[in-house]
Amino acid sequence: MVDILDKVKQRIDKGVTVVSVKSKEMMEVAKIKNQLSVLRNQQENVLSGLGELVYQMYLQNTFNEEKIRNKCEVIALLASQIQEKEGDLKELHLRAEVALGKSFCTTCDSELPVGAMYCSRCGEKIAEYEKP
Ligand SMILES: [Zn+2]
């Protein structure tokens, strides 16, 4: 009797751990995704500003390379920040997997069998992801 209770309790503890690890991960993921969309918006704004700037220069027939370069540097900076945040997302995902000893699809978040190459629910390729 005690055995069964212990097993049930263990299972509940495990469930709570999975839920807490996953919910903590999801909160952080939501935060980073938010930052990512802000960065992507900024990048898009600067990109369209650059296009306008170049066109104005064309109209006035005065190309100012330094101005173009400055805008490009801002875009490159944003791109590297975006890359960093994407890396953070992957790291978060990996850390949750390590903590739980399980793999999850990066797209639909369903649990993956060990060594799976594709997600059985959404078909996302995951082989690439497993590489260190
Ligand atoms: Zn999936």
Tab-separated table of C-alpha atoms and ligand atoms in Angstrom:
chain	number	residue	atom	x	y	z
A	1	MET	CA	0.000	0.000	0.000
A	2	VAL	CA	2.766	2.360	0.984
A	3	ASP	CA	4.571	1.328	-2.170
A	4	ILE	CA	1.700	2.394	-4.395
A	5	LEU	CA	1.307	5.680	-2.566
A	6	ASP	CA	4.998	6.356	-2.936
A	7	LYS	CA	4.811	5.648	-6.636
A	8	VAL	CA	1.819	7.934	-7.050
A	9	LYS	CA	3.580	10.625	-5.069
A	10	GLN	CA	6.712	10.240	-7.166
A	11	ARG	CA	4.695	10.559	-10.305
A	12	ILE	CA	2.994	13.698	-8.991
A	13	ASP	CA	6.339	15.202	-8.026
A	14	LYS	CA	7.649	14.454	-11.476
A	15	GLY	CA	4.581	16.032	-13.063
A	16	VAL	CA	4.988	19.156	-11.010
A	17	THR	CA	8.641	19.363	-11.989
A	18	VAL	CA	7.851	19.054	-15.688
A	19	VAL	CA	5.118	21.668	-15.410
A	20	SER	CA	7.265	24.086	-13.447
A	21	VAL	CA	10.292	23.679	-15.687
A	22	LYS	CA	8.180	24.045	-18.815
A	23	SER	CA	6.180	26.994	-17.520
A	24	LYS	CA	9.329	28.762	-16.386
A	25	GLU	CA	10.847	28.105	-19.790
A	26	MET	CA	7.727	29.372	-21.551
A	27	MET	CA	7.727	32.585	-19.526
A	28	GLU	CA	11.340	33.276	-20.427
A	29	VAL	CA	10.714	32.284	-24.027
A	30	ALA	CA	7.787	34.715	-24.195
A	31	LYS	CA	10.010	37.467	-22.806
A	32	ILE	CA	12.777	36.846	-25.329
A	33	LYS	CA	10.305	36.524	-28.206
A	34	ASN	CA	8.925	39.886	-27.219
A	35	GLN	CA	12.407	41.422	-27.276
A	36	LEU	CA	13.022	39.716	-30.614
A	37	SER	CA	9.946	41.255	-32.202
A	38	VAL	CA	10.975	44.708	-30.942
A	39	LEU	CA	14.450	44.226	-32.431
A	40	ARG	CA	13.037	42.961	-35.727
A	41	ASN	CA	10.716	45.956	-35.925
A	42	GLN	CA	13.609	48.305	-35.291
A	43	GLN	CA	15.667	46.548	-37.926
A	44	GLU	CA	12.846	46.821	-40.430
A	45	ASN	CA	12.437	50.528	-39.675
A	46	VAL	CA	16.126	51.253	-40.129
A	47	LEU	CA	16.151	49.183	-43.319
A	48	SER	CA	13.282	51.113	-44.845
A	49	GLY	CA	14.890	54.357	-43.634
A	50	LEU	CA	18.057	53.312	-45.435
A	51	GLY	CA	16.107	52.677	-48.609
A	52	GLU	CA	14.504	56.091	-48.391
A	53	LEU	CA	17.845	57.735	-47.658
A	54	VAL	CA	19.502	56.114	-50.666
A	55	TYR	CA	16.594	57.110	-52.889
A	56	GLN	CA	16.740	60.711	-51.678
A	57	MET	CA	20.460	60.710	-52.417
A	58	TYR	CA	19.734	59.361	-55.867
A	59	LEU	CA	17.168	62.112	-56.464
A	60	GLN	CA	19.624	64.773	-55.359
A	61	ASN	CA	22.468	63.012	-57.085
A	62	THR	CA	24.627	63.296	-53.973
A	63	PHE	CA	25.649	59.973	-52.515
A	64	ASN	CA	26.941	60.280	-48.997
A	65	GLU	CA	28.659	57.012	-48.297
A	66	GLU	CA	29.187	57.772	-44.632
A	67	LYS	CA	25.465	58.237	-44.003
A	68	ILE	CA	24.723	54.951	-45.749
A	69	ARG	CA	27.470	53.219	-43.813
A	70	ASN	CA	26.098	54.516	-40.498
A	71	LYS	CA	22.656	53.112	-41.207
A	72	CYS	CA	24.155	49.805	-42.296
A	73	GLU	CA	26.121	49.607	-39.070
A	74	VAL	CA	22.939	50.082	-37.042
A	75	ILE	CA	21.295	47.292	-39.055
A	76	ALA	CA	24.283	45.009	-38.514
A	77	LEU	CA	24.218	45.743	-34.796
A	78	LEU	CA	20.522	44.896	-34.599
A	79	ALA	CA	21.159	41.737	-36.606
A	80	SER	CA	23.784	40.576	-34.138
A	81	GLN	CA	21.443	41.339	-31.221
A	82	ILE	CA	18.723	39.319	-32.933
A	83	GLN	CA	21.148	36.442	-33.446
A	84	GLU	CA	22.104	36.579	-29.789
A	85	LYS	CA	18.464	36.440	-28.672
A	86	GLU	CA	17.826	33.506	-30.996
A	87	GLY	CA	20.792	31.782	-29.374
A	88	ASP	CA	19.287	32.514	-25.959
A	89	LEU	CA	16.052	30.881	-27.064
A	90	LYS	CA	17.880	27.730	-28.137
A	91	GLU	CA	19.833	27.672	-24.902
A	92	LEU	CA	16.667	28.022	-22.826
A	93	HIS	CA	15.112	25.165	-24.730
A	94	LEU	CA	18.175	22.986	-24.260
A	95	ARG	CA	18.408	23.793	-20.574
A	96	ALA	CA	14.786	22.749	-20.019
A	97	GLU	CA	15.461	19.531	-21.907
A	98	VAL	CA	18.503	18.762	-19.831
A	99	ALA	CA	16.615	19.554	-16.615
A	100	LEU	CA	13.788	17.207	-17.583
A	101	GLY	CA	15.876	14.615	-19.398
A	102	LYS	CA	13.491	14.857	-22.349
A	103	SER	CA	13.382	16.444	-25.772
A	104	PHE	CA	10.657	18.785	-26.947
A	105	CYS	CA	9.807	20.086	-30.386
A	106	THR	CA	10.915	23.702	-30.798
A	107	THR	CA	7.817	24.476	-32.844
A	108	CYS	CA	4.857	22.753	-31.197
A	109	ASP	CA	6.502	21.828	-27.875
A	110	SER	CA	5.325	18.232	-27.899
A	111	GLU	CA	7.587	15.657	-26.284
A	112	LEU	CA	9.883	13.854	-28.694
A	113	PRO	CA	11.041	10.253	-28.528
A	114	VAL	CA	14.786	9.780	-28.074
A	115	GLY	CA	16.681	10.091	-31.345
A	116	ALA	CA	13.708	11.387	-33.313
A	117	MET	CA	14.610	13.198	-36.537
A	118	TYR	CA	11.222	14.806	-37.075
A	119	CYS	CA	8.410	15.833	-34.781
A	120	SER	CA	5.557	13.355	-35.130
A	121	ARG	CA	2.973	16.073	-34.487
A	122	CYS	CA	4.058	19.009	-36.663
A	123	GLY	CA	6.788	17.445	-38.816
A	124	GLU	CA	9.474	19.912	-37.743
A	125	LYS	CA	12.968	18.637	-38.513
A	126	ILE	CA	14.914	18.328	-35.304
A	127	ALA	CA	18.062	16.423	-36.247
A	128	GLU	CA	19.958	19.673	-36.714
A	129	TYR	CA	18.901	20.865	-33.332
A	130	GLU	CA	20.330	17.877	-31.478
A	131	LYS	CA	23.843	18.616	-32.658
A	132	PRO	CA	25.949	20.458	-30.106
B	1	ZN	ZN	6.396	19.714	-33.383
